XYZ file of C-alpha atoms in Angstrom:
404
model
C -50.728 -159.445 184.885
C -50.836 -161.388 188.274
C -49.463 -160.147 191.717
C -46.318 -161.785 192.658
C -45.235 -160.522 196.001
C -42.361 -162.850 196.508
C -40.892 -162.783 193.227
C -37.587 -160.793 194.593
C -37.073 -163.342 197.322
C -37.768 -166.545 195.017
C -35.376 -164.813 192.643
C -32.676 -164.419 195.217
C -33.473 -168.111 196.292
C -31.863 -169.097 193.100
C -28.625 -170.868 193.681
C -25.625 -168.457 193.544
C -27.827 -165.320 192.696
C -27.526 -163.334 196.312
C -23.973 -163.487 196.155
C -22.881 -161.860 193.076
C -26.132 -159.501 193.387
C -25.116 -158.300 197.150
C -21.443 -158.652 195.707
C -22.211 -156.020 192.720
C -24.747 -154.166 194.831
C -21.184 -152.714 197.152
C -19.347 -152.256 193.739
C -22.255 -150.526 192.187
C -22.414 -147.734 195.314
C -18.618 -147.092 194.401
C -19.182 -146.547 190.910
C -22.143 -143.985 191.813
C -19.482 -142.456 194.185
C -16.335 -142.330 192.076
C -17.521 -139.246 189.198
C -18.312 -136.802 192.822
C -15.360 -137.966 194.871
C -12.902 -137.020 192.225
C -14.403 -133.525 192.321
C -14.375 -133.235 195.477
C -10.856 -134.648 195.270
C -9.423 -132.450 192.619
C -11.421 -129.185 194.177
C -10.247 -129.896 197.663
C -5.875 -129.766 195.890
C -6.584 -127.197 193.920
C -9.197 -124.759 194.503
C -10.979 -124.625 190.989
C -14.299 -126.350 189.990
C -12.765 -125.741 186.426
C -10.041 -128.123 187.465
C -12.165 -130.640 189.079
C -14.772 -130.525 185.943
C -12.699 -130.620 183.352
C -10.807 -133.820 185.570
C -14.355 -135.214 186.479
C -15.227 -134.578 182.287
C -11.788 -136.799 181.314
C -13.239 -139.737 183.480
C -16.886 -139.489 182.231
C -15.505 -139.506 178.505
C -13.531 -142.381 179.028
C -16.108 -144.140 181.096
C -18.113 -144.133 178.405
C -16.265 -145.160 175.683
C -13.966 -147.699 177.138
C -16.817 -149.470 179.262
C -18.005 -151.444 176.263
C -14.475 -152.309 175.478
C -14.287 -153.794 178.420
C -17.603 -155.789 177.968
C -16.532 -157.254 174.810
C -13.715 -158.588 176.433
C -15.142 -160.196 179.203
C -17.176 -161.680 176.070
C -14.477 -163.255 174.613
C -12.605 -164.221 177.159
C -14.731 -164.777 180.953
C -15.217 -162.510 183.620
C -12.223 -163.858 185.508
C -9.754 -163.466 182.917
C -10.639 -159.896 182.355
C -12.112 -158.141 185.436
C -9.368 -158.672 188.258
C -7.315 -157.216 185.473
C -9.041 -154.144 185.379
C -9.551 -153.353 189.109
C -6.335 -153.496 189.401
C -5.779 -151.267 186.708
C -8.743 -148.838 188.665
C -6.297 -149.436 191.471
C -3.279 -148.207 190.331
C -5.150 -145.290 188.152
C -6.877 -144.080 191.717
C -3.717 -143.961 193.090
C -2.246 -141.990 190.410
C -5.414 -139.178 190.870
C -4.218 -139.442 194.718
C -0.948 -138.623 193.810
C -1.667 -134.851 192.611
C 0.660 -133.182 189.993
C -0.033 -130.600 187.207
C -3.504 -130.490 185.890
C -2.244 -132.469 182.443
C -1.466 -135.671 185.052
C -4.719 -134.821 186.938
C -6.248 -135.075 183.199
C -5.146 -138.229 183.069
C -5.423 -140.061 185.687
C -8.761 -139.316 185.786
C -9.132 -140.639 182.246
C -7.749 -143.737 183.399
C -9.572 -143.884 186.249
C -12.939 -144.110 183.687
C -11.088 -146.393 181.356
C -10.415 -149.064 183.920
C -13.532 -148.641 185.514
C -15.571 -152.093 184.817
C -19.470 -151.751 184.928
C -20.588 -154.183 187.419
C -24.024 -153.303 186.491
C -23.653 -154.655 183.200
C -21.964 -157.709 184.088
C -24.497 -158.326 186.956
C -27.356 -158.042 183.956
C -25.793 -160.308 182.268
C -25.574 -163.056 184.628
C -29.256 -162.820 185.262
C -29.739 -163.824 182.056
C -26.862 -166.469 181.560
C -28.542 -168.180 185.310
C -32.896 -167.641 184.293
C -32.747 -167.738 180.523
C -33.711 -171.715 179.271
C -34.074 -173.103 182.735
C -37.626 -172.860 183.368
C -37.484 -169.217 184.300
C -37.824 -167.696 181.743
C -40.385 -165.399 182.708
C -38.534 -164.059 185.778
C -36.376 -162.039 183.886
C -38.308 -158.643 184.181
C -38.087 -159.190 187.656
C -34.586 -159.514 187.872
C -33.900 -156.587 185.526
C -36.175 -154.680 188.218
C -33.925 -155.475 190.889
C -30.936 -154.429 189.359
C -32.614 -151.325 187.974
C -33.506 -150.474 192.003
C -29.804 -151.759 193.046
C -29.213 -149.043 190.435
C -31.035 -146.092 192.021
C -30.537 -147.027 195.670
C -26.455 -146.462 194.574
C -27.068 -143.187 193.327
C -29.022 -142.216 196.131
C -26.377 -143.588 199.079
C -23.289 -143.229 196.629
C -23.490 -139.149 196.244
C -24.371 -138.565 199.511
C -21.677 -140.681 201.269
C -19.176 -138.622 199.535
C -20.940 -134.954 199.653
C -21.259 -136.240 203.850
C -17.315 -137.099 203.957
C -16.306 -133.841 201.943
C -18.926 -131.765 203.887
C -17.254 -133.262 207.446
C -13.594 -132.304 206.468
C -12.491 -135.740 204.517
C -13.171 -134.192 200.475
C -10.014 -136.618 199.752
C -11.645 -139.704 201.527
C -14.877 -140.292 199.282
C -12.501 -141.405 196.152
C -10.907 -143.783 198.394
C -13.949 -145.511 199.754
C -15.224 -145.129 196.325
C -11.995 -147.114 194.850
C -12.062 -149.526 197.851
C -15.989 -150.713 197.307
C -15.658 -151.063 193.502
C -12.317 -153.161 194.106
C -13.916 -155.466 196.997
C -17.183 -155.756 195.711
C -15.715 -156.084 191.818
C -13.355 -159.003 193.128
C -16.137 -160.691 195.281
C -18.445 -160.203 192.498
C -15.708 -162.238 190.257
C -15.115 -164.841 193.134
C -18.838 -166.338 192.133
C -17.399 -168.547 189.451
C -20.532 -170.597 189.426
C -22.904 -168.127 188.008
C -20.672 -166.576 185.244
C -22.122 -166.507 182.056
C -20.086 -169.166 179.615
C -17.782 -168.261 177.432
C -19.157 -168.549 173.923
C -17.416 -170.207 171.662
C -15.972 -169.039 168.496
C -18.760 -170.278 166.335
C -21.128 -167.912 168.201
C -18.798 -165.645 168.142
C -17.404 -165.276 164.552
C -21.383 -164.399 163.783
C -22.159 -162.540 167.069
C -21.201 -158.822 166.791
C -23.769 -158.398 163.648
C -26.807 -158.354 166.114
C -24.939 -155.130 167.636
C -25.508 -153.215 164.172
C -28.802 -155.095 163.441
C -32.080 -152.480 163.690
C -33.366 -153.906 166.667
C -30.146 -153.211 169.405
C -29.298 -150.180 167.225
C -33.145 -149.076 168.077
C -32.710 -149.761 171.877
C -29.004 -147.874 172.193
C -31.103 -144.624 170.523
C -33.865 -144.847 172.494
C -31.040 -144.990 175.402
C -29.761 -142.380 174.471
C -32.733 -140.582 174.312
C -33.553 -141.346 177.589
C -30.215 -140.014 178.773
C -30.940 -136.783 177.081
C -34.063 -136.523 179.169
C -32.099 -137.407 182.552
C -29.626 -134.554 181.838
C -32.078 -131.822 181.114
C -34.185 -132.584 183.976
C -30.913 -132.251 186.281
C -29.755 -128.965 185.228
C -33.910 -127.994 184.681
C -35.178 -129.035 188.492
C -32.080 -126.929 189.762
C -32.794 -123.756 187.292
C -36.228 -123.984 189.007
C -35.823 -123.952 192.277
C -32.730 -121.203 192.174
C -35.145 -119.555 189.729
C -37.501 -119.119 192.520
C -35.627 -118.122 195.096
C -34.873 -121.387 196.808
C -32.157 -123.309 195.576
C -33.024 -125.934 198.676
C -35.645 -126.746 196.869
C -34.547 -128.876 194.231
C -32.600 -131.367 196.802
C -36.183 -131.819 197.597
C -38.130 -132.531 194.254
C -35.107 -134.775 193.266
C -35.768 -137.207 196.250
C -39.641 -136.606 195.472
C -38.701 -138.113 191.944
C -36.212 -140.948 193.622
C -38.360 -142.629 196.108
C -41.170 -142.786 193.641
C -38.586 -143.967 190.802
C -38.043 -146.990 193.580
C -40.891 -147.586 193.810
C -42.457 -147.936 190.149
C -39.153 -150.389 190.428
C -40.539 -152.630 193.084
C -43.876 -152.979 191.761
C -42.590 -153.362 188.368
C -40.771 -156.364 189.177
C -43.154 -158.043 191.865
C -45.665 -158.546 188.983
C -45.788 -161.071 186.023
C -46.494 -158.532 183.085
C -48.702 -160.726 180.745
C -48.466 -158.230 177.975
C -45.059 -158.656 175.594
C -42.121 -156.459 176.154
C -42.496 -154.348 173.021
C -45.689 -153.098 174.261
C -44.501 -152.678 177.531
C -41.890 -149.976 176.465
C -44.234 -148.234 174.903
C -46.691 -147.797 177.376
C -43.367 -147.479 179.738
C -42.479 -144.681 177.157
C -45.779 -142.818 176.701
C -46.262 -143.263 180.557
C -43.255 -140.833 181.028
C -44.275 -138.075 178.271
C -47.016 -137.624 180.046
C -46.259 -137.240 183.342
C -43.267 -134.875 182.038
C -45.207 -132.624 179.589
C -47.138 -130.389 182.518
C -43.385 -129.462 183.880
C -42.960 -126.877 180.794
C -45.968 -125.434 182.288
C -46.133 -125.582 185.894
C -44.982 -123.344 188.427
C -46.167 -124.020 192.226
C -43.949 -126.446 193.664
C -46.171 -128.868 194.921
C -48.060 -129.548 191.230
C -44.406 -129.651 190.004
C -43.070 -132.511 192.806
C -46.291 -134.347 192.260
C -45.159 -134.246 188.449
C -41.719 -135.348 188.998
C -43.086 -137.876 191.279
C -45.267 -139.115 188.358
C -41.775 -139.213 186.132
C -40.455 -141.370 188.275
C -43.036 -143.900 188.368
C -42.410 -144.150 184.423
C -38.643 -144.408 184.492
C -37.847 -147.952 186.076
C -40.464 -150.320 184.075
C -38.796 -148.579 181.121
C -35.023 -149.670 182.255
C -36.274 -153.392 182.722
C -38.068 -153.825 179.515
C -34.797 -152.272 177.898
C -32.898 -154.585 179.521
C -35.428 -157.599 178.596
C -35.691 -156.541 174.674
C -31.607 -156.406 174.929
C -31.239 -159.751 175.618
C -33.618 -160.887 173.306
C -31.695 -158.537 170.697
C -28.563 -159.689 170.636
C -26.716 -163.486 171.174
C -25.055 -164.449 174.496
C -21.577 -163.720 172.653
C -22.336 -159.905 172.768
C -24.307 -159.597 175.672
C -22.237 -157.907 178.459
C -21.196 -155.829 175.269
C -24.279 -155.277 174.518
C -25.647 -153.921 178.139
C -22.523 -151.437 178.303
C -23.009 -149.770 175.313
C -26.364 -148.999 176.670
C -24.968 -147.693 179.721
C -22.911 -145.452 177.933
C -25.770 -144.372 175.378
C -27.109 -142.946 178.651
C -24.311 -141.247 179.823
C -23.627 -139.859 176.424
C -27.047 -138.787 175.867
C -27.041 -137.247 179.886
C -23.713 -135.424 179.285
C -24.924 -133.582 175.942
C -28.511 -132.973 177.286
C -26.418 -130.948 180.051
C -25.142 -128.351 177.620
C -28.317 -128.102 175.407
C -30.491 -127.675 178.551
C -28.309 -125.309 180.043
C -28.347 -123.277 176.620
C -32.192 -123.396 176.641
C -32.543 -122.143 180.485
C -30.361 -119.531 179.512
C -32.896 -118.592 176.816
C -35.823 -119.237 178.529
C -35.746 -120.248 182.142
C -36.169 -123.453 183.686
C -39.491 -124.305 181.742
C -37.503 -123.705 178.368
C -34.830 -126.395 179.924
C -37.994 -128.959 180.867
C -39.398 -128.721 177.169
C -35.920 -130.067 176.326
C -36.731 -133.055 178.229
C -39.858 -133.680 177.372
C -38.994 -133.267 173.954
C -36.253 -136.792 174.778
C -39.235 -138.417 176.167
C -41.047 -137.821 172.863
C -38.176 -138.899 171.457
C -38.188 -142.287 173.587
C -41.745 -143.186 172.316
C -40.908 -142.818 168.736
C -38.133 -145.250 168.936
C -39.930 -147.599 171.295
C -42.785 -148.196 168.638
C -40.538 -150.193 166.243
C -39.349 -152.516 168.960
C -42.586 -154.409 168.673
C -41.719 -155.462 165.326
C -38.029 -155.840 165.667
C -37.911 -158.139 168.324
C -40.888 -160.509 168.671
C -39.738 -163.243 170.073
C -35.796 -164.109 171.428
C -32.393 -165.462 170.091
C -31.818 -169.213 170.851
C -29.324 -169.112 173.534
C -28.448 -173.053 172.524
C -26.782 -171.828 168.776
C -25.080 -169.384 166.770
C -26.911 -166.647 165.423
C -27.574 -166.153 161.604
């Protein structure tokens, strides 16, 4: 490998790229915000957490499932004839969860609300790869899937606490609306940038296109998404078991910005190196990297060997997002491939949401430690599927021709 310090600003150099990246960065802090500000919403009208979860759990469901429904249109059809489309469909859903009304309406405008919801982080991926892929850069790639995976995490670290900071200050309503208002404005800017959309494949590509999405190698990477997803979960609902377990539910606030700021980091320093080594090793490394560092968390107890093992997970986490993200686009034809990078997003929130109930089962069993063997047993899970990859996908789809 060789030490590239300015690979983030050369990348953001490239003509059009810091304005839909900036653009997507504000929508992407909305979408981190939206899931909490409709509980706070929903809790602040009507008094139940049952309410606002089983609202919160309609708009996570539907998230999922109609995000890469959404990708496959903008696919087929451009970014501009599909997303303005939808954020005004967000708009209008939003509204409707403003609006109030029996908890069947509350039910369903917060499914809409997920349904409509476009993922910006998707799109921005695949732009990356429609502006660097057969121009010579090539090999900046990684470096651009870094920086969206730390756009990523510095959302979900400003994004939650924006809203849990409006709610806590006596505004629980206002953190949906700013959430609604940055995915609209930054979703529209984002859009505006006409010259960096990826092109519209025509319907050669496209008639052979949507095989690579049940091919082994994409199939592979969605599991091993998943996977990773299941780990994310149980290590949420495990780090908080922990710390209440001992007395000191402040605690895991703590260890979860231990793991964060070291997650952003392993991002930056992932992406201001050229990685000589191909991506299929990479991920496993990536992979085996983060068993590692998790497997002392079923046994540990103080909490400074635990937050210096959390802060080891999240070292592990973001070279493992980028390489995902690289093998994905070498997976699967341009036709697919906003399609292809939402279905991974909602792999992960699949495999987060299900990793929630079976962790929470397992602390119930056996305390937190029982919950972290859950995740460590998704990390395992992670390196078995990432062994394949190096076989699957050696090299890359042309991006110049259909795809047999």
């Amino acid at each position: 490998m060789s030490s590239t310090p300015a690979n983030y600003r050369i990348l953001l150099r490239t003509p059009g790229a810091a304005a839909f990246f900036l653009a997507g960065c504000v929508g992407r802090v909305g979408l981190a915000m939206t899931g909490l500000g409709i509980v706070w919403l929903v809790h602040a009208r009507t008094g139940s957490y049952a309410t606002a979860g089983l609202v919160t759990g309609c708009f996570a469901v539907t998230d999922a499932l109609a995000g890469p429904q959404i990708g496959r249109l903008v696919d087929r059809f451009g970014e501009r004839r599909v997303v303005p489309y939808a954020l005004g469909a967000h708009a209008a859903a939003v509204a409707l969860l403003f609006a109030g009304g029996p908890v069947p309406l509350a039910a369903t405008a917060g499914a809409l609300t997920g349904a409509t919801l476009p993922q910006i982080s998707a799109l921005s991926a695949a732009r990356w790869a429609a502006l660097l892929r057969g121009t010579g850069q090539d090999a900046a790639l990684p470096g651009a899937f870094a920086l969206e995976s730390l756009a990523n995490g510095l959302s979900f670290l400003v994004g939650p606490a924006l809203v849990s900071t409006l709610g806590a200050a006596g505004h629980p309503g206002l953190g949906s609306g700013v959430a609604a208002a940055l995915v609209i404005g930054g979703g529209l800017a984002f859009t505006l940038q006409r010259r960096t959309a990826p092109p519209v494949a025509d319907r050669g590509e496209r008639r052979h296109a949507g095989r690579a999405l049940r091919g082994p190698a994409f199939v592979g990477l969605v599991a091993s998404t998943l996977a990773l997803g299941v780990y994310f979960g149980a290590m949420q609902v495990s780090v908080s078991a922990y710390a209440v377990g001992r007395g000191a539910p402040d605690l895991a606030p703590v260890l979860y910005a231990v793991s964060n700021c070291t997650s952003l980091v392993g991002g930056w320093v992932y992406g201001v190196r050229r990685w000589r080594s191909e991506p299929g090793r990479q991920r496993v490394v990536a992979a085996a990297g983060l068993l590692l560092a998790c497997l002392p968390l079923a046994v540990l107890d103080a909490p400074v060997l635990m937050g210096c093992a959390l802060a080891l997970t999240g070292l592990a986490v973001p070279p493992l997002l980028a390489v995902t993200s690289v093998l994905t686009e070498a997976a699967v034809p341009r036709a697919v491939l906003t399609q292809a990078f939402t279905w991974l997003g909602s792999a992960s929130a699949a495999g987060s949401a299900g990793a929630a109930a079976l962790a929470g089962r397992a602390v119930d069993a056996g305390g937190a430690h029982a919950g972290f063997l859950v995740a460590v047993g998704a990390a395992g899970g992670v390196v078995v599927l990432a062994v394949p990859s190096r076989l699957r996908v050696p090299g890359g789809w042309s991006r110049s021709s259909p795809r047999p």
